[in-house]
Amino acid sequence: MYSQEFYWNFYYAVPEHNGVLLDWAWTVPEGVTVADVAVALNQLVERRVALRTKYPVSLLGLPMQCVHPAFDVPILTWQDTTGGGLRELTDELSRRPIDPAVDWPIRAGVLLRGEVPVSMVLVFNHLTLDGISTAILRDEFLALLKDPQGLPEVIGREPISQAAYEKTASEVGRHERVLAYWRRCFEQMPNMMFTNYRKGESGSPGREGGTSFTAATLSTVELVAAAEMIAARHRLSSSTIFLTAYVAVLSIITGHRRCSLYVASANRFDPEVQPSVGCFFQCGIMVADILPEMTVLQAAKRLRAQSLTSYGNAHHSFWNAKELAVRAADERGVALRVGVYYNFTQPQEATYRDELQRTAVTDASSLQLTWEEDVDWEDYDTDLYLRVVPNDPKGLFLLAHDSVLSRDEMERILTAMVTLISLWAEDSAIRQANISHLGEKLGLERRQRTAHWTCVDHCWINVSELTDLLCAIPAVITASVFSDGAGDEQTLIAYLASSDPEIEPNFLRRRLLGSLATHPNIMVPHRFVVCTQAPVPNDEQGWKVLPVATEGDGKDPLHLDPSTREEMALLAVLETFNPGMVKNMARSYVLANGRAAVVPAIIGRLALEGYSGILPEDLLGPQPLSAVAAMLQKCPRP
């Protein structure tokens, strides 16, 4: 089903990771034996098909849900001899990866003190279950311990049924409307929120950068109380208050009016899905657009509406959305990536509201910050991640890629968010403050960029870097890039002097598209103007008076047959999993009718044939196949 596609892709696209393993610990009621735990657990497996589902891969590279008969779950018993037995047991159960194709999706352990079981630990892959499912399973497990025959039959739509339901005509039509929303987001979002983001991948030759993250955790009990007070005052939600602070600070520090981010959604809106056990969680996409002249309250109300729209459009095909992103990136001539996450984890039991002291935070410096360095973050495509857990006294968690923010900058972001929320709770006048004036109030400065940068189509573009890439193209003598127009109508024009009067804009465009993977801060110009000589003086007016050899946007079709060994090897594998795809090395994988769903299988087949050097994202980007093939490296045989 749609909500499983991301996690399946994650497991098979990044095999060196241990996947996304979730763990859950339940207290064992007094008087219950290990044998009792085993009986109840086996009954859970028999009741819930998700716990006995494996995901083999077809010959065409696509996953299948394969439900197996009930089985007896092996239970690892662990003596708590150190006082830290719960963590030790969880680590032991999580040590080995869970291969969705061959392993059972659930592992169990019981923590003992002497002969008495005190806790049960479950470890499972996220492809199988989400957090809400664990709460359902816990209640059923406890009920089965009391009365093994007392539970009614399972109701709701389990994963197998949900997958079939998604293929009905009504759901196909709804999904098309959801994808239309995602398409608009990809057409409107910035190319990337942080222009200095550089991701390195282990085991990928030729990739620069690091993969480490820094995490900060902030005590939030009083802060949540303040957010709840504000929410009640304006008939909003506390999630919206935190989201407003997050987006406002993000806009200030990045210089973007529009902020693109993923928001977590449980996807339990359908009554048939609410009691189901499976992975229904997904991230929706949101392009938060707050105008500088808006007040804080106006921005909060707009963000509330935009977040609700995002939640309503979260249930989608991950693969189809990937393909839409590639098409939008090709059309706009940029490398698109979101990378910013917001996760407000609403607790299942909202009793925490009665325990909060209804006092606002008055001094941000009094809040306790704890740090983790070199965090091995499981989500390999994140640059900034904020999670709020209201009933956790240390529930404000901010994680940033080391190439994006320093520890000092992370602290300033959290302090600014705390300051905004606390000021808003104490003094309702802050709601009338303009977004454009918040930076000074919060002690934040907008990141300064040199004259080499310009903002076009809501994307910050390094014009100097783009000019250098143009000048590096054979036969190009010199080049200059200028912006034309204003606001949303602004365009980018490249002027080139070439020794080859027949150089075509479509050739130039293809070369730049191929550079996006390593130069994500450039944009393919909207128009190329090729001249036969260099201007004097070298300014826009000097270029405009020169005779033009050729000009255009470069989007007219260009055909390129495979010629190198790597190009022929790549195309042969692509055709294996995409029969009938367009054999044109000048097009991107998706524009050549390649499917996102089979990309992990393609990477695996290339590895079997002795090729490395590319990642799934290289195929799922706007760069032409010729540029992808050039990244392939033939591995020496042992």
XYZ file of C-alpha atoms in Angstrom:
638
model
C 0.000 0.000 0.000
C 1.063 3.620 -0.496
C 2.212 4.204 3.068
C 4.671 1.291 2.904
C 6.478 2.461 -0.238
C 8.866 4.883 1.455
C 10.069 2.371 4.019
C 10.400 -0.423 1.491
C 12.425 1.902 -0.709
C 14.559 2.898 2.265
C 15.432 -0.716 3.116
C 16.407 -1.679 -0.410
C 17.959 1.603 -1.503
C 20.342 1.849 1.463
C 21.252 -1.742 2.317
C 24.165 -0.738 4.543
C 21.690 0.799 7.012
C 19.820 -1.254 9.575
C 16.586 0.099 8.181
C 14.162 1.916 10.442
C 13.670 -0.379 13.424
C 11.164 0.672 16.062
C 11.179 -0.720 19.580
C 8.476 -0.786 22.203
C 8.562 -1.928 25.835
C 5.457 -3.056 27.732
C 5.247 -3.778 31.433
C 4.299 -7.374 32.149
C 1.439 -7.580 34.694
C 2.212 -9.216 38.020
C 1.752 -12.974 38.081
C 2.256 -13.464 34.323
C 4.818 -16.067 33.251
C 7.021 -16.233 30.171
C 4.757 -19.001 28.886
C 1.743 -16.705 29.279
C 3.565 -13.986 27.322
C 4.341 -16.472 24.533
C 0.713 -17.593 24.246
C -0.626 -14.023 24.088
C 2.058 -12.955 21.607
C 1.329 -15.895 19.298
C -2.364 -15.014 19.415
C -1.485 -11.454 18.368
C 0.421 -12.833 15.378
C -2.567 -14.951 14.415
C -4.979 -11.986 14.761
C -2.934 -9.392 12.879
C -1.739 -10.190 9.357
C 0.892 -7.401 9.435
C 2.881 -9.419 12.003
C 3.215 -12.364 9.606
C 3.744 -10.493 6.348
C 6.991 -10.569 4.380
C 7.879 -8.467 1.345
C 9.704 -10.442 -1.360
C 10.732 -8.728 -4.594
C 9.339 -9.848 -7.934
C 11.483 -10.470 -11.000
C 10.399 -7.025 -12.212
C 11.879 -5.404 -9.097
C 8.563 -4.648 -7.364
C 7.680 -5.566 -3.759
C 4.837 -7.904 -2.891
C 2.974 -8.409 0.390
C 3.082 -12.109 1.197
C 1.001 -13.186 4.209
C 2.203 -16.365 5.932
C 0.402 -18.717 8.325
C 0.662 -18.013 12.039
C 3.936 -19.001 13.679
C 5.380 -19.216 17.175
C 7.385 -16.065 17.850
C 10.842 -16.823 19.326
C 11.240 -15.013 22.655
C 14.662 -13.939 23.900
C 14.860 -13.922 27.710
C 17.300 -11.503 29.338
C 18.330 -11.267 32.973
C 18.479 -7.726 34.338
C 21.746 -8.035 36.253
C 22.965 -4.467 35.738
C 19.843 -2.342 36.146
C 20.090 -1.425 32.483
C 18.647 -4.659 31.182
C 15.817 -3.048 29.238
C 18.244 -1.132 27.024
C 20.534 -4.152 26.737
C 17.664 -6.381 25.622
C 16.452 -3.810 23.100
C 19.968 -3.413 21.680
C 20.362 -7.171 21.361
C 17.051 -7.519 19.491
C 17.947 -4.600 17.201
C 21.510 -5.652 16.467
C 20.746 -7.578 13.288
C 18.844 -5.944 10.409
C 15.365 -7.193 9.623
C 15.309 -8.130 5.956
C 11.667 -7.576 4.892
C 11.919 -10.250 2.207
C 13.036 -13.153 4.403
C 12.796 -12.212 8.106
C 9.705 -12.150 10.260
C 8.793 -8.504 10.828
C 8.716 -8.768 14.619
C 11.181 -9.785 17.337
C 10.336 -10.251 20.990
C 12.176 -10.412 24.276
C 11.248 -10.654 27.939
C 13.265 -8.970 30.687
C 13.586 -11.116 33.809
C 14.475 -10.349 37.394
C 15.208 -13.782 38.686
C 12.373 -15.932 37.336
C 9.880 -13.077 37.188
C 9.172 -11.357 33.840
C 8.940 -7.579 34.292
C 8.910 -6.194 30.747
C 8.319 -7.362 27.210
C 10.217 -5.702 24.360
C 9.091 -5.772 20.746
C 11.298 -4.711 17.844
C 9.826 -4.433 14.366
C 10.511 -2.752 11.057
C 8.612 0.437 10.254
C 7.484 -1.112 6.986
C 5.217 -3.331 9.086
C 3.913 -1.115 11.887
C 3.545 2.506 12.924
C 3.379 4.006 16.399
C -0.417 3.900 16.658
C -0.339 0.207 15.807
C 1.853 -0.465 18.833
C -0.761 1.101 21.116
C -3.436 -1.133 19.553
C -1.237 -4.199 19.982
C -0.436 -3.319 23.601
C -4.130 -3.127 24.512
C -4.854 -6.405 22.722
C -1.856 -8.092 24.346
C -2.972 -7.101 27.846
C -6.533 -8.195 27.083
C -5.319 -11.582 25.825
C -3.319 -12.103 29.025
C -6.522 -11.648 31.012
C -8.822 -13.651 28.725
C -7.342 -15.510 25.729
C -10.811 -15.939 24.194
C -12.245 -12.556 25.094
C -11.289 -10.373 22.122
C -13.789 -9.783 19.308
C -12.862 -10.391 15.688
C -10.569 -7.906 14.018
C -12.410 -5.011 12.417
C -11.118 -2.394 10.002
C -9.059 -2.597 6.868
C -5.785 -4.463 7.328
C -2.769 -3.772 5.027
C -3.623 -6.383 2.386
C -7.187 -5.098 2.123
C -6.009 -1.489 2.164
C -3.650 -2.141 -0.758
C -6.562 -3.576 -2.758
C -8.821 -0.690 -1.730
C -6.297 1.831 -3.044
C -6.706 0.319 -6.513
C -10.475 0.921 -6.680
C -11.710 3.540 -9.131
C -12.744 6.010 -6.427
C -9.375 5.808 -4.691
C -7.446 6.106 -7.946
C -9.344 9.319 -8.659
C -8.662 10.640 -5.165
C -4.989 9.791 -5.511
C -4.788 11.750 -8.764
C -6.100 14.788 -6.875
C -3.523 14.231 -4.128
C -0.727 14.066 -6.686
C -1.982 17.307 -8.260
C -1.385 18.954 -4.870
C 2.136 17.481 -4.659
C 2.828 18.680 -8.201
C 1.892 22.260 -7.235
C 4.197 22.070 -4.229
C 7.129 20.940 -6.381
C 6.386 23.739 -8.847
C 6.397 26.404 -6.108
C 9.006 25.334 -3.549
C 12.591 26.607 -3.280
C 15.232 24.326 -4.742
C 16.655 23.691 -1.252
C 16.242 25.429 2.100
C 19.945 25.489 2.990
C 22.285 26.374 0.158
C 25.292 25.007 2.067
C 23.824 21.519 2.489
C 26.220 18.859 1.258
C 25.456 15.217 1.875
C 28.135 12.553 1.753
C 27.323 8.875 1.389
C 29.452 6.105 2.815
C 30.624 3.600 0.276
C 30.063 5.947 -2.641
C 33.351 6.812 -4.353
C 33.782 10.409 -5.394
C 31.213 11.853 -2.991
C 32.373 14.641 -0.727
C 30.989 15.822 2.586
C 29.977 14.185 5.837
C 26.947 12.283 6.988
C 26.988 13.265 10.661
C 24.307 15.216 12.472
C 24.138 17.178 15.700
C 21.043 16.904 17.914
C 19.767 19.247 20.610
C 17.037 18.350 23.105
C 15.222 21.041 25.078
C 12.984 20.716 28.124
C 9.505 21.826 27.027
C 6.911 21.261 29.763
C 6.465 24.974 30.457
C 6.848 25.799 26.780
C 4.023 23.427 25.831
C 1.877 25.095 28.491
C 2.570 28.452 26.854
C 1.710 27.093 23.399
C -1.530 25.615 24.748
C -2.494 28.981 26.242
C -1.907 30.724 22.917
C -3.789 28.036 21.015
C -6.820 28.297 23.288
C -6.800 32.082 22.985
C -6.904 32.031 19.160
C -8.787 28.759 18.614
C -5.737 27.148 17.075
C -3.752 24.038 18.040
C -0.505 23.900 19.990
C 0.998 22.128 16.971
C 0.219 25.228 14.891
C 1.949 27.469 17.446
C 5.160 25.434 17.283
C 4.900 25.243 13.485
C 4.531 29.036 13.265
C 7.629 29.579 15.404
C 9.564 27.001 13.360
C 8.627 28.430 9.961
C 9.146 32.058 11.040
C 12.643 31.299 12.346
C 13.434 29.130 9.313
C 12.367 31.938 6.962
C 14.566 34.453 8.770
C 17.732 32.377 8.852
C 17.482 31.091 5.261
C 16.175 34.228 3.543
C 13.331 32.291 1.899
C 9.810 33.649 1.877
C 8.560 30.188 1.021
C 9.678 27.304 3.195
C 9.257 23.719 2.017
C 8.959 21.017 4.645
C 7.534 17.606 5.358
C 4.949 17.275 8.122
C 4.228 13.958 9.810
C 0.749 12.491 9.370
C -0.723 9.390 11.002
C -3.090 8.931 8.008
C -5.833 7.502 10.226
C -8.641 9.705 8.920
C -10.564 6.793 7.378
C -12.689 5.052 10.081
C -11.879 1.723 8.416
C -8.174 2.311 9.035
C -8.297 3.686 12.603
C -8.370 0.247 14.325
C -5.953 -1.366 11.854
C -2.445 -2.607 12.564
C 0.054 -1.684 9.868
C 2.234 1.175 8.661
C -0.128 3.999 7.715
C 2.183 6.838 8.774
C 3.516 9.131 6.028
C 4.916 12.611 5.611
C 2.865 15.208 3.808
C 4.518 18.033 1.927
C 3.896 21.690 2.666
C 5.078 24.921 1.062
C 4.659 27.440 3.868
C 4.217 30.843 2.281
C 4.124 33.680 4.802
C 4.402 37.266 3.562
C 6.742 39.748 5.327
C 3.857 42.149 5.934
C 1.754 39.487 7.672
C 1.311 39.634 11.428
C 2.303 36.654 13.560
C -1.361 35.746 14.082
C -2.145 36.013 10.364
C 0.827 33.776 9.616
C -0.353 31.246 12.215
C -3.833 31.080 10.697
C -2.416 30.632 7.204
C -0.033 27.927 8.391
C -2.896 26.171 10.163
C -4.828 26.013 6.879
C -1.749 24.946 4.899
C -0.857 22.206 7.389
C -4.398 20.804 7.334
C -4.206 20.697 3.542
C -0.890 18.890 3.820
C -2.322 16.306 6.229
C -5.271 15.759 3.906
C -2.896 15.067 1.015
C -0.344 12.973 2.901
C -1.607 9.556 1.802
C 0.154 9.186 -1.528
C 2.417 6.969 -3.592
C 5.994 7.777 -2.642
C 7.167 6.587 -6.049
C 4.681 8.681 -8.016
C 5.585 11.737 -5.956
C 9.277 11.131 -6.685
C 8.557 11.061 -10.392
C 6.559 14.310 -10.144
C 9.490 15.953 -8.348
C 11.866 14.955 -11.154
C 9.557 16.350 -13.824
C 9.186 19.623 -11.922
C 12.953 19.828 -11.396
C 13.565 19.282 -15.110
C 11.008 21.926 -16.058
C 12.403 24.469 -13.592
C 16.047 23.521 -14.196
C 16.981 23.021 -10.537
C 17.770 20.199 -8.122
C 14.744 19.934 -5.816
C 14.985 18.553 -2.306
C 12.937 19.270 0.800
C 15.021 17.905 3.672
C 13.234 19.902 6.408
C 10.837 18.019 8.693
C 8.249 18.952 11.318
C 6.828 16.247 13.557
C 4.343 17.088 16.298
C 3.826 13.755 18.019
C 0.432 13.954 19.683
C 0.281 11.471 22.568
C -2.431 8.848 22.574
C -3.438 9.755 26.109
C -3.849 13.495 26.588
C -3.704 13.409 30.407
C -0.592 15.575 30.319
C -2.775 18.679 29.928
C -3.967 18.363 33.535
C -0.421 18.068 34.817
C 1.030 21.161 33.156
C 1.648 24.296 35.119
C -0.117 27.052 33.229
C 2.877 29.365 33.293
C 4.803 30.742 30.378
C 8.538 30.503 29.913
C 10.006 33.842 30.897
C 13.718 33.216 30.438
C 14.920 31.107 27.514
C 18.390 30.853 29.070
C 16.942 28.882 31.998
C 15.910 26.012 29.753
C 18.112 22.945 29.799
C 19.774 21.984 26.508
C 21.440 18.616 26.036
C 23.569 17.752 23.023
C 24.547 14.744 20.967
C 27.412 14.975 18.493
C 27.976 12.815 15.401
C 24.469 11.363 15.474
C 23.917 8.522 13.018
C 20.491 9.636 11.802
C 18.399 6.943 10.141
C 16.750 9.311 7.649
C 19.513 9.825 5.103
C 17.832 12.747 3.328
C 17.374 15.188 6.226
C 19.071 18.507 6.769
C 16.854 19.842 9.575
C 14.356 17.957 11.732
C 12.168 19.302 14.538
C 10.091 16.996 16.717
C 7.763 18.114 19.504
C 6.421 15.568 21.994
C 4.046 17.428 24.334
C 3.948 14.901 27.187
C 7.721 14.439 27.267
C 9.537 16.829 29.646
C 12.399 16.875 27.137
C 10.234 16.831 24.082
C 11.669 19.534 21.805
C 14.221 17.791 19.610
C 16.139 19.587 16.863
C 18.551 17.731 14.601
C 20.673 19.360 11.921
C 23.160 18.124 9.368
C 26.612 19.408 10.233
C 27.000 21.123 6.863
C 23.846 23.181 7.510
C 24.005 24.591 11.029
C 26.624 24.943 13.706
C 25.870 24.078 17.310
C 25.720 27.791 18.116
C 23.201 28.406 15.321
C 21.036 25.509 16.504
C 20.946 26.997 19.976
C 19.940 30.383 18.570
C 17.097 28.745 16.605
C 15.705 26.992 19.667
C 16.136 30.114 21.797
C 14.320 32.196 19.170
C 11.424 29.723 19.038
C 11.151 29.758 22.835
C 11.312 33.551 22.895
C 8.563 33.935 20.295
C 6.206 31.478 22.000
C 6.833 32.857 25.499
C 6.420 36.481 24.372
C 3.216 35.544 22.592
C 1.852 33.852 25.718
C 2.782 36.753 28.026
C 1.912 39.647 25.737
C -0.828 39.165 23.175
C 0.420 42.288 21.351
C 3.138 40.176 19.729
C 0.441 38.642 17.540
C 0.250 41.975 15.714
C 3.996 42.144 15.058
C 4.955 41.859 11.398
C 6.938 38.828 10.279
C 9.501 41.196 8.728
C 10.272 42.646 12.192
C 10.644 39.351 14.024
C 14.348 38.928 13.355
C 15.286 41.881 15.556
C 12.847 40.840 18.313
C 14.182 37.287 18.357
C 17.866 38.140 18.073
C 18.202 36.489 14.660
C 19.963 37.819 11.600
C 19.067 36.871 8.066
C 21.935 35.050 6.399
C 23.875 37.428 4.195
C 24.835 36.407 0.681
C 27.378 38.005 -1.611
C 26.570 39.750 -4.865
C 27.182 36.429 -6.645
C 23.777 35.188 -5.446
C 20.334 36.013 -6.780
C 16.844 34.750 -5.965
C 14.912 33.494 -8.996
C 11.736 31.417 -8.883
C 12.015 31.344 -5.064
C 15.428 29.663 -5.381
C 18.742 31.108 -4.248
C 21.133 30.718 -7.189
C 24.909 31.119 -7.204
C 25.401 33.043 -10.443
C 29.190 32.930 -10.206
C 29.175 29.131 -9.927
C 26.772 28.891 -12.860
C 28.963 31.174 -14.979
C 32.041 29.078 -14.242
C 30.206 25.912 -15.336
C 29.190 27.548 -18.601
C 32.744 28.687 -19.259
C 33.995 25.129 -18.666
C 31.941 23.802 -21.585
C 34.146 23.114 -24.652
C 34.036 25.854 -27.318
C 32.659 28.431 -24.866
C 35.017 31.421 -24.757
C 33.265 33.408 -22.033
C 29.831 33.679 -20.489
C 27.723 35.935 -18.288
C 24.410 35.342 -16.533
C 21.882 38.081 -15.789
C 18.438 38.134 -14.216
C 15.568 39.832 -15.976
C 12.195 40.968 -14.649
C 11.065 41.218 -11.049
C 9.259 39.162 -8.417
C 7.681 35.923 -9.547
C 8.270 36.890 -13.188
C 12.045 37.050 -12.840
C 14.035 34.906 -15.261
C 17.664 33.955 -15.791
C 19.413 34.639 -19.116
C 22.804 33.226 -20.084
C 24.938 34.983 -22.731
C 27.799 32.992 -24.245
C 30.575 33.694 -26.726
C 31.455 30.479 -28.533
C 34.042 29.455 -31.096
C 31.462 26.990 -32.407
C 28.589 28.955 -34.006
C 26.494 25.767 -34.172
C 26.462 25.118 -30.432
C 22.822 24.632 -29.502
C 20.863 25.733 -26.419
C 19.587 22.152 -25.919
C 23.207 20.952 -25.701
C 23.992 23.661 -23.136
C 20.885 22.841 -21.113
C 21.736 19.137 -21.037
C 25.253 19.878 -19.801
C 23.943 22.012 -16.946
C 21.262 19.481 -15.988
C 24.059 16.946 -15.695
C 25.877 19.242 -13.241
C 22.970 19.608 -10.806
C 23.930 16.555 -8.736
C 27.269 18.106 -7.770
C 26.245 21.777 -8.065
C 22.781 22.032 -6.447
C 22.983 25.827 -6.098
C 22.742 26.546 -9.818
C 19.745 26.905 -12.095
C 19.553 26.101 -15.778
C 18.918 29.511 -17.405
C 15.485 30.143 -18.870
C 17.121 31.375 -22.085
C 20.506 30.950 -23.777
C 21.900 33.582 -26.153
C 24.951 32.400 -28.107
C 27.166 35.014 -29.761
C 30.238 34.542 -31.947
C 32.441 37.045 -30.069
C 32.977 38.407 -26.587
C 31.490 41.801 -25.663
C 33.375 44.956 -24.800
C 32.555 45.977 -22.126
C 31.529 42.669 -20.564
C 28.180 43.757 -19.153
C 24.578 43.083 -20.094
C 24.397 46.022 -22.477
C 27.636 44.925 -24.155
C 26.132 41.467 -24.772
C 22.876 42.859 -26.129
C 24.545 44.708 -29.029
C 26.398 41.629 -30.335
C 25.108 39.621 -33.293
C 23.361 36.424 -32.149
C 24.266 33.052 -33.648
C 21.479 31.126 -31.908
C 19.191 31.458 -28.913
C 16.402 29.567 -27.143
C 15.382 27.840 -23.928
C 17.060 24.545 -24.869
C 13.952 22.473 -24.161
C 13.516 21.189 -27.692
C 14.234 17.438 -27.862
C 17.813 16.250 -28.194
C 18.533 12.618 -28.990
C 21.713 10.887 -27.879
C 22.428 7.197 -28.481
C 24.532 5.264 -25.958
C 28.189 5.198 -26.975
C 30.409 4.331 -23.995
C 30.617 0.969 -22.241
C 29.020 2.477 -19.137
C 26.134 4.010 -21.087
C 25.346 0.731 -22.827
C 25.548 -1.201 -19.543
C 23.261 1.280 -17.808
C 20.676 1.301 -20.571
C 20.604 -2.500 -20.730
C 19.795 -2.737 -17.008
C 17.230 0.061 -17.213
C 15.413 -1.730 -20.020
C 15.331 -4.948 -18.008
C 13.124 -3.315 -15.394
C 11.426 -0.782 -17.700
C 10.453 -2.575 -20.917
C 9.811 -0.098 -23.706
C 11.521 2.891 -22.096
C 12.887 5.641 -24.336
C 16.477 4.894 -25.407
C 17.782 8.433 -25.187
C 20.840 9.243 -23.079
C 20.027 12.967 -23.298
C 16.907 12.508 -21.145
C 16.618 11.900 -17.439
C 15.591 8.450 -16.222
C 12.042 9.555 -15.357
C 11.557 11.537 -18.576
C 12.663 8.427 -20.454
C 9.655 6.693 -18.816
C 11.661 5.023 -16.069
C 9.733 4.091 -12.917
C 10.846 5.119 -9.443
C 9.603 1.879 -7.885
C 12.257 -0.264 -9.578
C 15.265 1.983 -8.946
C 16.536 -0.078 -5.968
C 16.389 -3.201 -8.159
C 18.352 -1.358 -10.866
C 21.090 -0.388 -8.394
C 21.222 -3.981 -7.176
C 21.491 -5.408 -10.703
C 24.280 -2.964 -11.585
C 26.152 -4.110 -8.481
C 25.792 -7.745 -9.559
C 27.295 -6.770 -12.905
C 30.239 -5.118 -11.182
C 29.242 -1.438 -11.295
C 29.123 1.026 -8.415
C 29.208 4.798 -8.066
C 25.542 5.785 -8.339
C 22.781 6.075 -5.781
C 19.004 5.897 -6.286
C 18.783 9.675 -6.105
C 21.087 9.942 -9.132
C 18.466 8.223 -11.262
C 15.650 10.103 -9.530
C 16.966 13.518 -10.476
C 16.846 15.793 -13.530
C 20.329 14.888 -14.795
C 20.380 13.091 -18.170
C 21.254 9.412 -18.372
C 24.595 10.248 -19.976
C 25.609 12.111 -16.800
C 24.439 9.207 -14.621
C 26.378 6.700 -16.739
C 29.519 8.831 -16.400
C 29.344 8.268 -12.626
C 29.446 4.476 -12.974
C 32.650 2.781 -11.908
C 33.624 -0.754 -12.846
C 34.608 -2.613 -9.710
C 37.696 -4.829 -9.968
C 36.831 -8.499 -9.587
C 38.272 -10.156 -6.468
